[in-house]
Rosetta silent file (secondary structure, phi, psi, omega in degrees, C-alpha in Angstrom):
SEQUENCE: XXXXXXXXXXXXXXXXXXXXXXXXXXXXXXXXXXXXXXXXXXXXXXXXXXXXXXXXXXXXXXXXXXXXXXXXXXXXXXXXXXXXXXXXXXXXXXXXXXXXXXXXXXXXXXXXXXXXXXXXXXXXXXXXXXXXXXXXXXXXXXXXXXXXXXXXXXXXXXXXXXXXXXXXXXXXXXXXXXXXXXXXXXXXXXXXXXXXXXXXXXXXXXXXXXXXXXXXXXXXXXXXXXXXXXXXXXXXXXXXXXXXXXXXXXXXXXXXXXXXXXXXXXXXXXXXXXXXXXXXXXXXXXXXXXXXXXXXXXXXXXXXX
SCORE:     score description
SCORE:     0.000 S_00000001
   1 L     0.000  134.227  179.639  142.646   75.426  139.731 S_00000001
   2 L  -152.379  107.620 -138.264  140.586   76.310  142.858 S_00000001
   3 L   -63.072  154.671  176.376  137.258   76.736  144.262 S_00000001
   4 E  -126.834  102.258  164.755  136.698   81.040  145.612 S_00000001
   5 E  -124.788  141.990 -155.633  133.074   80.754  147.815 S_00000001
   6 E  -125.206  164.923  140.779  131.974   83.737  148.939 S_00000001
   7 E  -103.352  120.015  178.283  129.057   84.847  151.460 S_00000001
   8 L   -91.280    1.495  156.888  127.635   87.627  152.754 S_00000001
   9 L   -32.343  119.300 -179.339  126.690   85.836  155.860 S_00000001
  10 L   -83.718  138.509  153.070  129.174   86.960  158.754 S_00000001
  11 L    98.475  -40.890 -173.718  130.829   83.923  160.908 S_00000001
  12 H   -40.320  -51.962 -166.553  129.501   81.323  158.390 S_00000001
  13 H   -83.478   18.012  172.617  133.028   79.897  157.297 S_00000001
  14 H   -93.171  -36.985 -131.749  133.350   79.362  161.322 S_00000001
  15 L  -131.291    0.576  173.745  130.784   76.544  161.513 S_00000001
  16 L   106.913  -48.763 -176.472  132.048   73.779  159.171 S_00000001
  17 E  -149.994 -165.490 -164.913  129.505   73.716  156.821 S_00000001
  18 E   177.398  164.983 -175.910  127.126   75.955  154.332 S_00000001
  19 E  -155.125   97.358 -159.385  124.619   75.583  152.141 S_00000001
  20 L   -55.945 -173.676  162.730  124.791   77.209  148.369 S_00000001
  21 L  -120.797  131.787 -179.219  121.677   77.830  146.286 S_00000001
  22 L   -87.111   22.252  170.626  122.537   76.083  142.979 S_00000001
  23 L   -82.051  -16.447  178.445  122.030   79.060  140.547 S_00000001
  24 L   -81.644  -67.598  -95.401  125.181   80.759  142.607 S_00000001
  25 L   -82.152  157.012  161.882  127.386   77.396  141.927 S_00000001
  26 L    79.651   -3.577  175.636  129.463   78.021  138.734 S_00000001
  27 L   -82.730  167.468 -161.974  128.769   81.750  138.441 S_00000001
  28 L    33.241   33.144  166.747  131.875   83.891  137.531 S_00000001
  29 L  -116.192  130.037 -173.941  133.294   80.580  136.296 S_00000001
  30 L   -54.017  133.031  138.323  134.990   80.314  132.304 S_00000001
  31 H    29.626  -96.662  175.241  133.048   78.454  130.097 S_00000001
  32 H   -86.995   35.682  123.328  134.522   75.250  129.765 S_00000001
  33 H   -80.328  -20.542 -150.347  134.582   74.614  133.366 S_00000001
  34 H   -95.103  -50.929 -175.648  131.116   75.721  134.433 S_00000001
  35 H   -95.326   31.384 -174.640  130.075   73.306  131.668 S_00000001
  36 H   -91.035  -51.497 -173.708  132.505   70.867  132.609 S_00000001
  37 H  -105.776   20.972  164.029  130.883   70.542  136.523 S_00000001
  38 L   -39.139  -62.303  164.684  127.149   71.024  135.037 S_00000001
  39 L  -103.232  110.354 -167.276  126.112   68.034  136.170 S_00000001
  40 L   -88.205  125.317 -138.952  128.093   66.395  139.167 S_00000001
  41 L  -139.242  171.921  174.258  128.549   63.383  138.881 S_00000001
  42 H   -61.937  -22.920  167.570  130.826   61.131  141.438 S_00000001
  43 H   -78.345  -23.626 -146.062  134.493   62.142  139.499 S_00000001
  44 H  -103.019  -27.331  142.736  133.423   65.763  139.378 S_00000001
  45 H   -13.155  -81.252 -163.488  132.719   65.300  142.780 S_00000001
  46 H   -56.959  -61.249 -165.588  136.146   64.248  143.744 S_00000001
  47 H   -48.851  -42.278 -179.551  138.028   66.985  141.787 S_00000001
  48 H   -32.399  -54.781  172.208  135.733   69.706  143.387 S_00000001
  49 L   -61.432  -11.882 -165.287  137.180   68.404  146.632 S_00000001
  50 L   -98.480  -20.546  165.823  141.025   67.927  145.613 S_00000001
  51 L   -51.150  100.303  165.447  140.716   71.742  144.851 S_00000001
  52 L   -28.174  164.790 -174.858  142.403   74.272  147.339 S_00000001
  53 E  -154.101  143.680  178.216  138.919   76.880  148.346 S_00000001
  54 E   -97.710  146.537  157.118  139.603   80.823  149.024 S_00000001
  55 E  -131.543  104.847 -176.137  136.737   81.155  151.654 S_00000001
  56 E  -131.604 -141.399 -156.891  135.577   84.418  151.793 S_00000001
  57 E  -138.767  157.752 -169.770  132.820   87.078  152.650 S_00000001
  58 L   -82.451  148.912 -156.826  130.932   89.439  150.598 S_00000001
  59 L   118.562 -177.210  142.356  132.729   93.032  150.160 S_00000001
  60 L   -85.936    0.182 -133.419  136.071   94.137  150.757 S_00000001
  61 L  -150.450    9.884 -158.374  136.962   94.643  153.925 S_00000001
  62 L  -118.349  144.661 -176.837  136.995   90.807  155.662 S_00000001
  63 L   -96.812  168.235 -169.490  139.693   88.622  155.920 S_00000001
  64 E  -114.376  145.179 -172.267  139.495   85.465  153.709 S_00000001
  65 L  -106.037  128.047  174.077  140.462   81.818  154.770 S_00000001
  66 L   -73.248  161.673  159.411  142.475   78.813  152.787 S_00000001
  67 E  -164.255 -150.911 -167.359  140.551   74.953  153.218 S_00000001
  68 E  -127.710  128.268  157.118  138.952   72.264  151.693 S_00000001
  69 E   -87.444  137.797  175.896  135.741   70.888  150.780 S_00000001
  70 E   -83.855  -57.513 -156.910  135.081   67.645  152.738 S_00000001
  71 E  -150.059  131.223  129.914  131.323   66.551  151.289 S_00000001
  72 E  -120.963  127.805  179.093  129.331   68.016  148.512 S_00000001
  73 E  -114.346  106.848  167.361  125.717   66.903  148.755 S_00000001
  74 L  -114.763  144.051 -158.328  123.005   68.238  147.087 S_00000001
  75 L  -105.207   81.194 -176.229  119.539   68.689  148.403 S_00000001
  76 L    29.618 -123.615 -171.917  117.439   69.350  145.469 S_00000001
  77 L   -45.464  -29.801 -171.588  117.761   73.295  144.803 S_00000001
  78 L  -105.330  179.801 -156.516  120.899   73.450  147.072 S_00000001
  79 L  -154.202  103.851  167.867  124.081   71.904  147.357 S_00000001
  80 E   -85.686  141.787  175.354  125.430   71.359  150.911 S_00000001
  81 E   -83.306  132.240  104.852  129.647   72.077  151.672 S_00000001
  82 E   -80.130  162.641  173.797  131.328   70.645  154.486 S_00000001
  83 E  -155.864  170.372  140.146  135.165   71.999  154.690 S_00000001
  84 E  -114.556  175.065 -158.235  138.012   72.543  156.933 S_00000001
  85 E  -114.290  145.318  145.526  139.964   75.636  157.104 S_00000001
  86 L   -83.499  147.463 -145.794  143.739   75.085  157.493 S_00000001
  87 L  -111.845  -63.641  173.932  144.459   75.893  160.588 S_00000001
  88 L   -88.511   15.221  160.830  148.129   76.588  160.464 S_00000001
  89 L  -110.545  119.448  171.694  147.670   79.286  157.698 S_00000001
  90 L   -64.165  113.901 -162.718  146.423   82.450  158.976 S_00000001
  91 L   -13.130  104.479  177.161  143.114   84.622  157.992 S_00000001
  92 E   -68.231  126.981 -171.894  144.321   86.524  155.104 S_00000001
  93 L   -92.021  157.215  176.069  142.575   90.480  154.895 S_00000001
  94 L   -91.947    4.382 -149.174  141.403   90.993  151.132 S_00000001
  95 L  -104.218  -13.553  160.285  142.952   93.863  151.395 S_00000001
  96 L   -85.267  -29.474 -163.917  146.311   91.139  150.298 S_00000001
  97 L   -96.611  -18.989 -129.981  144.320   89.785  147.870 S_00000001
  98 L  -120.389  -26.671 -162.008  142.786   92.417  145.790 S_00000001
  99 L   -69.731  -47.962 -164.803  146.168   93.856  144.569 S_00000001
 100 L  -105.724   21.265  133.722  146.191   90.043  142.237 S_00000001
 101 H    -2.359  -76.716  161.454  142.912   89.706  142.115 S_00000001
 102 H   -25.734  -56.461 -157.459  143.266   89.645  138.498 S_00000001
 103 H   -79.790  -19.209  174.743  146.171   87.150  138.387 S_00000001
 104 H  -105.900    4.009  164.944  143.404   84.828  140.347 S_00000001
 105 L    79.321   33.114 -171.484  140.594   85.398  137.886 S_00000001
 106 L  -107.744  130.781 -135.380  138.420   87.242  140.914 S_00000001
 107 L  -131.867  147.251 -146.159  136.468   89.435  138.746 S_00000001
 108 L   -67.378  164.162 -170.412  135.172   93.450  139.255 S_00000001
 109 L    60.132  -15.189 -171.526  131.634   92.980  141.219 S_00000001
 110 L   -69.598  -78.636 -146.862  132.431   89.706  141.939 S_00000001
 111 L   -52.113   -9.869 -175.075  133.400   89.722  145.752 S_00000001
 112 L  -111.495   65.000  162.926  129.578   91.654  146.195 S_00000001
 113 L  -164.832  151.236 -166.249  127.943   88.719  145.779 S_00000001
 114 L   -82.851  126.355 -176.042  127.291   84.868  147.652 S_00000001
 115 E  -165.186  145.155  130.492  128.302   82.616  144.552 S_00000001
 116 E   -94.135  138.491 -172.120  130.839   79.569  144.411 S_00000001
 117 E  -147.241  156.127 -178.124  132.979   79.781  141.129 S_00000001
 118 L  -106.179  163.959 -171.453  135.955   77.691  140.131 S_00000001
 119 L  -146.548  142.426  133.164  138.850   79.199  138.916 S_00000001
 120 L   -82.889   85.663  177.474  142.074   78.272  136.601 S_00000001
 121 L  -156.155  141.229 -171.512  144.482   79.567  139.185 S_00000001
 122 L  -106.925   69.444  172.294  147.115   77.769  140.451 S_00000001
 123 L    15.335 -102.226  159.364  146.218   79.337  143.495 S_00000001
 124 H   -37.579  -42.243  178.760  148.875   78.613  146.161 S_00000001
 125 H   -63.566  -54.261  175.192  151.732   79.876  143.556 S_00000001
 126 H   -38.805  -41.363  154.212  149.972   83.414  143.218 S_00000001
 127 H   -40.785  -68.273 -177.024  149.856   83.508  147.155 S_00000001
 128 H   -72.198  -37.954  161.787  153.253   82.474  147.505 S_00000001
 129 H   -77.730  -25.386  172.791  154.918   84.409  144.770 S_00000001
 130 H   -52.740  -59.265 -172.553  152.951   87.722  146.256 S_00000001
 131 L   123.140    9.008  173.241  154.560   86.603  149.390 S_00000001
 132 L   -55.394 -100.226  166.229  150.859   85.830  151.141 S_00000001
 133 L    -5.024   95.909  162.729  152.268   82.202  151.383 S_00000001
 134 L   -49.048  112.899  169.596  155.340   81.125  153.138 S_00000001
 135 L   -29.284  -27.355  162.936  157.037   79.367  149.661 S_00000001
 136 L   -95.076   61.465 -173.199  157.476   75.892  152.150 S_00000001
 137 L  -111.188   95.914  176.682  153.863   76.312  153.348 S_00000001
 138 L   -60.670  100.087 -162.283  152.345   72.438  153.646 S_00000001
 139 L  -114.555  154.846 -169.950  148.830   72.387  152.544 S_00000001
 140 L   -53.608  -44.407 -129.302  146.074   69.101  152.647 S_00000001
 141 L  -102.007  170.415 -177.195  144.329   69.508  149.519 S_00000001
 142 L   -79.904  163.264  149.392  145.505   67.712  146.460 S_00000001
 143 L  -146.761  129.378 -177.927  145.490   68.543  142.566 S_00000001
 144 L   -79.407  146.215  157.054  143.588   66.525  139.994 S_00000001
 145 L   -45.295  158.874 -167.891  143.843   67.101  136.121 S_00000001
 146 L   -78.457  164.323  175.966  141.185   69.818  135.056 S_00000001
 147 L   -75.227  127.578  179.548  137.655   68.111  134.594 S_00000001
 148 L   -58.772  110.169  129.677  136.511   66.486  130.885 S_00000001
 149 L   -24.477  131.193 -151.122  133.779   68.538  129.631 S_00000001
 150 L   -82.932    1.595  173.114  130.499   66.521  128.661 S_00000001
 151 L  -103.651   14.519  174.987  131.104   67.788  124.778 S_00000001
 152 L  -128.712  127.933   31.977  134.389   65.941  124.470 S_00000001
 153 L  -117.071  153.935  179.061  135.207   63.693  122.670 S_00000001
 154 L  -121.046  121.925 -162.844  132.824   64.133  120.015 S_00000001
 155 L   -51.044  138.667  178.059  131.619   61.685  118.023 S_00000001
 156 L   -96.467  142.140  168.941  131.904   62.076  113.960 S_00000001
 157 L  -152.323  121.696 -179.348  129.213   61.566  111.392 S_00000001
 158 L   -98.465   14.484  158.998  129.274   61.669  108.007 S_00000001
 159 L  -131.843  177.400 -167.861  125.294   60.939  106.843 S_00000001
 160 H   -91.922   -7.525  152.574  122.123   61.814  108.302 S_00000001
 161 H   -76.380  -54.124  146.320  121.326   57.560  109.342 S_00000001
 162 H    46.268 -109.100 -177.351  124.294   58.368  111.065 S_00000001
 163 H   -72.962  -81.057 -154.818  123.675   61.085  112.953 S_00000001
 164 H   -62.706  -19.463  151.352  120.504   59.759  113.892 S_00000001
 165 H   -57.030  -39.235  163.191  121.571   56.689  115.024 S_00000001
 166 H   -49.576  -38.002  166.104  124.194   58.441  117.424 S_00000001
 167 H   -60.415  -53.863 -176.647  120.959   60.557  118.832 S_00000001
 168 H   -52.707  -56.782  173.762  119.038   57.575  119.406 S_00000001
 169 L   -69.370   43.608  176.250  122.133   55.925  121.365 S_00000001
 170 L  -130.598  109.611  169.218  122.458   58.709  123.590 S_00000001
 171 L   -52.818  169.145 -162.854  120.954   57.487  126.911 S_00000001
 172 L  -139.100  123.454 -175.997  118.121   59.894  128.822 S_00000001
 173 L   -92.575  131.320  138.675  118.369   60.565  132.507 S_00000001
 174 L   -37.472  133.372  169.794  115.106   60.682  134.243 S_00000001
 175 L    94.299   -8.616 -156.140  114.382   63.943  134.940 S_00000001
 176 E  -132.443  156.275  150.243  116.219   65.545  132.305 S_00000001
 177 E   -88.893  125.813  147.090  115.157   67.330  128.962 S_00000001
 178 L  -140.832 -164.951 -160.230  117.477   67.935  125.885 S_00000001
 179 L  -134.935 -127.108 -173.455  117.732   69.567  123.367 S_00000001
 180 E   173.291  126.247  172.406  119.705   70.879  120.609 S_00000001
 181 E  -148.941  161.165 -168.114  121.380   73.427  118.653 S_00000001
 182 E  -140.099  155.286  178.356  123.791   73.258  115.614 S_00000001
 183 E  -126.198  140.108 -172.158  126.660   75.132  114.231 S_00000001
 184 L   -83.585    7.702 -147.850  128.015   74.922  110.648 S_00000001
 185 L  -150.029   52.238 -158.182  131.570   76.393  111.241 S_00000001
 186 L   -47.168  -25.295 -171.821  132.677   74.317  114.864 S_00000001
 187 L  -124.269   20.997  155.891  135.702   76.625  114.846 S_00000001
 188 L   -85.768  -70.360 -167.614  134.149   80.176  113.972 S_00000001
 189 L   -76.051 -177.962 -179.912  131.250   79.975  116.680 S_00000001
 190 L  -152.070  153.077 -167.499  131.037   79.618  120.293 S_00000001
 191 L   -59.181   33.732 -168.227  128.324   78.711  122.528 S_00000001
 192 L  -153.660  161.491 -164.990  127.201   81.583  123.471 S_00000001
 193 L   -73.337  146.627 -166.944  124.895   84.382  122.370 S_00000001
 194 H   -47.043  -38.381  175.355  125.367   86.731  119.600 S_00000001
 195 H   -73.022   -6.824  168.668  125.473   89.900  122.167 S_00000001
 196 H  -130.617   78.693  160.010  128.498   89.233  123.524 S_00000001
 197 L   -86.669  141.925 -172.577  131.074   88.345  120.787 S_00000001
 198 E   -96.363 -173.862  176.749  134.251   90.206  120.965 S_00000001
 199 L  -109.746  179.233 -174.123  136.332   91.719  118.453 S_00000001
 200 L   -58.972  -17.415  166.209  140.177   90.419  117.762 S_00000001
 201 L  -100.198   -4.744  169.262  141.456   92.213  120.913 S_00000001
 202 L   102.860   16.853  173.469  138.651   90.867  123.101 S_00000001
 203 L   -72.980  144.172  150.251  136.105   94.212  123.542 S_00000001
 204 E  -105.590  148.758 -153.741  133.212   93.598  123.167 S_00000001
 205 L   -72.228  -74.115 -179.057  131.101   94.865  119.902 S_00000001
 206 L   -75.458  -22.089 -147.531  127.604   95.077  121.235 S_00000001
 207 L   -49.987  -57.679 -137.973  127.229   94.349  124.795 S_00000001
 208 L   -95.614   15.830  157.443  127.442   97.456  126.357 S_00000001
 209 L  -111.273   11.699  178.071  124.913   99.327  123.893 S_00000001
 210 H   -21.341  -68.765 -173.979  122.298   96.356  124.090 S_00000001
 211 H   -21.229  -56.373  173.584  120.147   99.156  125.329 S_00000001
 212 H   -67.882  -53.144  176.746  120.334  101.306  122.278 S_00000001
 213 H   -52.404  -80.461 -176.884  120.087   98.257  119.642 S_00000001
 214 H    -1.291  -98.187  154.379  116.757   97.451  121.694 S_00000001
 215 H     1.022  -79.378 -135.529  115.571  100.860  121.540 S_00000001
 216 H   -90.943   -9.009 -176.211  116.521  102.149  118.125 S_00000001
 217 H  -100.224  -43.067  146.540  114.855   98.537  116.530 S_00000001
 218 L   -84.562   21.423  158.074  111.499   99.362  117.821 S_00000001
 219 L   -88.625  -44.204 -151.213  111.731  103.066  116.808 S_00000001
 220 L   -76.955  -21.493 -151.135  112.266  101.954  113.092 S_00000001
 221 L  -115.842   23.485 -164.726  110.343   98.493  113.249 S_00000001
 222 H   -65.323  -25.197 -179.899  107.316   99.604  115.953 S_00000001
 223 H   -59.723  -21.855 -169.541  104.460   98.072  113.768 S_00000001
 224 H   -99.502   10.174  173.260  106.042   94.440  113.918 S_00000001
 225 H  -125.184   25.891 -179.891  106.154   94.442  117.567 S_00000001
 226 L   -71.442  -52.995 -167.215  102.436   95.801  118.504 S_00000001
 227 L   -70.784  -20.883 -169.258  101.601   92.505  119.240 S_00000001
 228 L   -75.861 -166.908 -164.919  103.998   91.028  121.655 S_00000001
 229 L  -128.041  -37.550 -157.889  103.422   91.121  125.238 S_00000001
 230 L  -122.877  115.738  156.471  106.718   90.193  126.938 S_00000001
 231 H   -30.275  -32.062  175.521  110.102   91.514  126.342 S_00000001
 232 H   -92.497  -14.056  145.438  111.261   88.386  125.248 S_00000001
 233 H   -34.084  -53.571  176.376  108.763   88.244  122.646 S_00000001
 234 H   -71.090   -7.139 -178.776  110.106   91.211  121.683 S_00000001
 235 H  -110.737   -7.029  157.191  113.896   89.714  121.541 S_00000001
 236 H   -56.141  -74.840 -169.249  112.560   86.213  119.972 S_00000001
 237 H   -84.214   20.706  165.221  111.788   88.578  117.055 S_00000001
 238 H   -79.043 -106.330 -154.121  114.520   90.973  117.722 S_00000001
 239 H   -39.793  -31.664 -176.125  116.797   87.906  116.871 S_00000001
 240 L   -78.315  -26.941 -167.670  115.029   86.861  113.407 S_00000001
 241 L   -98.786   47.201  179.211  115.663   90.083  112.064 S_00000001
 242 L    43.762   11.671  151.130  119.453   89.509  113.200 S_00000001
 243 L     0.431   52.764 -159.676  119.790   91.335  116.059 S_00000001
 244 L   -43.112   96.088 -158.316  122.347   90.868  118.866 S_00000001
 245 L  -104.349  164.339  131.112  120.628   89.287  121.317 S_00000001
 246 L   -34.947  -26.520 -176.351  120.885   87.850  124.777 S_00000001
 247 L   -85.030  144.430  139.843  119.175   84.475  123.199 S_00000001
 248 L  -111.012  125.794 -177.991  120.479   81.536  122.174 S_00000001
 249 L   -96.823  158.612 -154.795  118.626   79.530  120.172 S_00000001
 250 L  -139.572  167.869 -170.585  118.082   75.951  120.862 S_00000001
 251 E  -148.353  150.502  162.519  115.761   72.797  119.333 S_00000001
 252 L   -91.051  -21.264 -172.654  114.171   70.158  120.855 S_00000001
 253 L   -92.898  108.624  167.137  114.259   68.357  117.170 S_00000001
 254 L   -68.877   -8.226  158.023  117.992   67.394  116.324 S_00000001
 255 L   -64.151  -43.251 -150.808  117.147   67.159  112.645 S_00000001
 256 H   -84.956  -44.700 -166.190  116.562   71.074  112.968 S_00000001
 257 H   -74.268  -26.680 -171.810  119.766   71.380  114.608 S_00000001
 258 H   -65.262  -55.509 -169.730  121.545   68.857  111.863 S_00000001
 259 H   -51.522  -48.118 -179.474  119.949   71.005  109.208 S_00000001
 260 L   -98.178   49.045  161.853  121.774   74.517  110.563 S_00000001
 261 L   -96.130  -22.832 -153.950  125.171   72.442  110.881 S_00000001
 262 L  -129.930   -8.107 -171.509  125.198   71.635  107.349 S_00000001
 263 L   -71.464  -29.855 -177.967  123.192   75.007  105.565 S_00000001
 264 L   -90.832 -172.309  153.834  126.341   76.781  105.602 S_00000001
 265 L    12.164   57.234 -179.685  130.186   76.778  105.352 S_00000001
 266 L   -60.320   -5.966 -171.366  129.874   73.312  103.354 S_00000001
 267 L  -116.492    7.878  166.468  133.906   72.934  103.269 S_00000001
 268 L  -103.073  146.448  177.160  133.771   73.494  107.205 S_00000001
 269 L   -73.732  159.909  167.697  133.136   70.832  109.890 S_00000001
 270 L  -127.360  172.941 -136.442  129.762   71.632  111.709 S_00000001
 271 E  -155.294  108.203  150.849  128.691   70.736  115.130 S_00000001
 272 E  -129.927  146.408 -171.472  125.657   70.141  116.923 S_00000001
 273 E  -114.081  165.067 -175.052  125.814   70.461  120.606 S_00000001
 274 L  -141.565  132.488 -158.407  123.310   68.752  122.848 S_00000001
 275 L   -80.430  167.005  124.005  122.005   70.671  126.250 S_00000001
 276 L  -144.444  127.454 -159.691  120.131   67.780  128.870 S_00000001
 277 E  -105.210  151.434  169.179  118.811   70.219  131.260 S_00000001
 278 E   -77.704  136.614  163.019  116.501   69.011  134.716 S_00000001
 279 L   -71.128  -18.571  151.914  113.460   69.791  134.040 S_00000001
 280 L   -56.929  -37.271 -170.568  113.045   71.794  137.604 S_00000001
 281 L  -105.993   -3.269  158.853  115.212   74.494  135.873 S_00000001
 282 L   -78.993  119.551 -175.025  113.398   74.714  132.557 S_00000001
 283 L  -112.689  133.596 -175.148  111.628   78.013  132.681 S_00000001
 284 L   -92.340  162.529  174.938  108.425   79.220  130.203 S_00000001
 285 L   -50.148  -29.811  168.903  108.109   82.640  128.795 S_00000001
 286 L  -123.247   62.259 -173.305  106.218   84.159  131.663 S_00000001
 287 L  -103.550  166.260 -159.789  108.310   83.006  134.398 S_00000001
 288 H   -78.930  -47.730 -162.761  109.609   85.631  136.773 S_00000001
 289 H   -50.433  -58.060  147.985  112.933   84.220  136.187 S_00000001
 290 H   -24.322  -70.767  165.201  112.578   84.477  132.439 S_00000001
 291 H   -58.905  -45.302  166.511  111.275   88.134  132.330 S_00000001
 292 H   -22.334  -75.649  172.972  114.299   88.916  134.197 S_00000001
 293 H   -56.609  -50.115 -172.041  117.007   87.831  132.176 S_00000001
 294 H   -59.568  -43.561 -163.245  114.889   89.687  128.736 S_00000001
 295 L   -85.517   33.952 -177.617  114.321   92.563  130.414 S_00000001
 296 L  -107.562   -5.319  176.184  117.973   93.369  131.382 S_00000001
 297 L   -59.707  -31.646  173.891  118.286   94.089  127.863 S_00000001
 298 L   -72.137  -10.764 -160.732  116.319   97.620  128.770 S_00000001
 299 L  -118.370  155.818  170.618  118.888   98.582  131.069 S_00000001
 300 L   -36.301  176.000  171.263  122.063  100.721  130.893 S_00000001
 301 L   -76.095  -38.461  172.344  125.238   98.749  131.272 S_00000001
 302 H   -75.166  -40.688  149.049  125.835  100.675  134.805 S_00000001
 303 H  -144.110   90.908  176.479  123.028   99.244  135.801 S_00000001
 304 H  -106.680  -13.777  176.744  123.076   96.070  135.197 S_00000001
 305 L   -92.126    0.000    0.000  126.199   96.119  137.281 S_00000001
């Protein structure tokens, strides 16, 4: 695993420290890893500091640097990092990185945005195999096991009383709100909105046509949406029409989540997923952030990118 740190500020990686907005942390990171690092415990910080880092600038014309994190500090809505660059490793032009971007899980358009991603790839092995790093080059960073996500281990219950006991026994941290979601088949359902479901070949079923699905339902059932003020209102209603949307239903009532975990697929094992979210990160229906995300449904895929 490795950290990919991207900024638009020229010369930032010469300073030895940098501050990211928390909203940029774990962008372009796969779901399992992002879930593991959602709340930065001491052990998570230790893991992040153990991973090698690729420090880069936005665009594809600058040099990248290899290094490691020496300190990670939460400062309100920001993350302050301190780091060291490997002085024995020369700056690497991004033009040498680009041919193996897919192997390093650097995604299309990713280098156009300031962010901090955590990638499940062996950075040194990839660079050495490509001839970018010498095979015998000694790097200071160490390698620890992948962190355990908050979903594991999963306690199992067979009765409502047992479920209630588990929920009431959970510790709730100050400043956090708890929400729940129920899946009736834990093997079949993923923790993702229906819009992002894929076929057996890994192709998105609906995402590229989101704007068409949105408008077609408005046209065919216009009377049902006349009272809706916000785009989010429409998406909520569309969700109940079974239209694939970018919304994910959660509830503050654990028994409602339990109902959905049990209501179908009786022979399959269901699950209730618990979310613990900082109050300061919770946005309401009329917030700018909620509005921006909801209105993505109205844009062409090329406009979103």
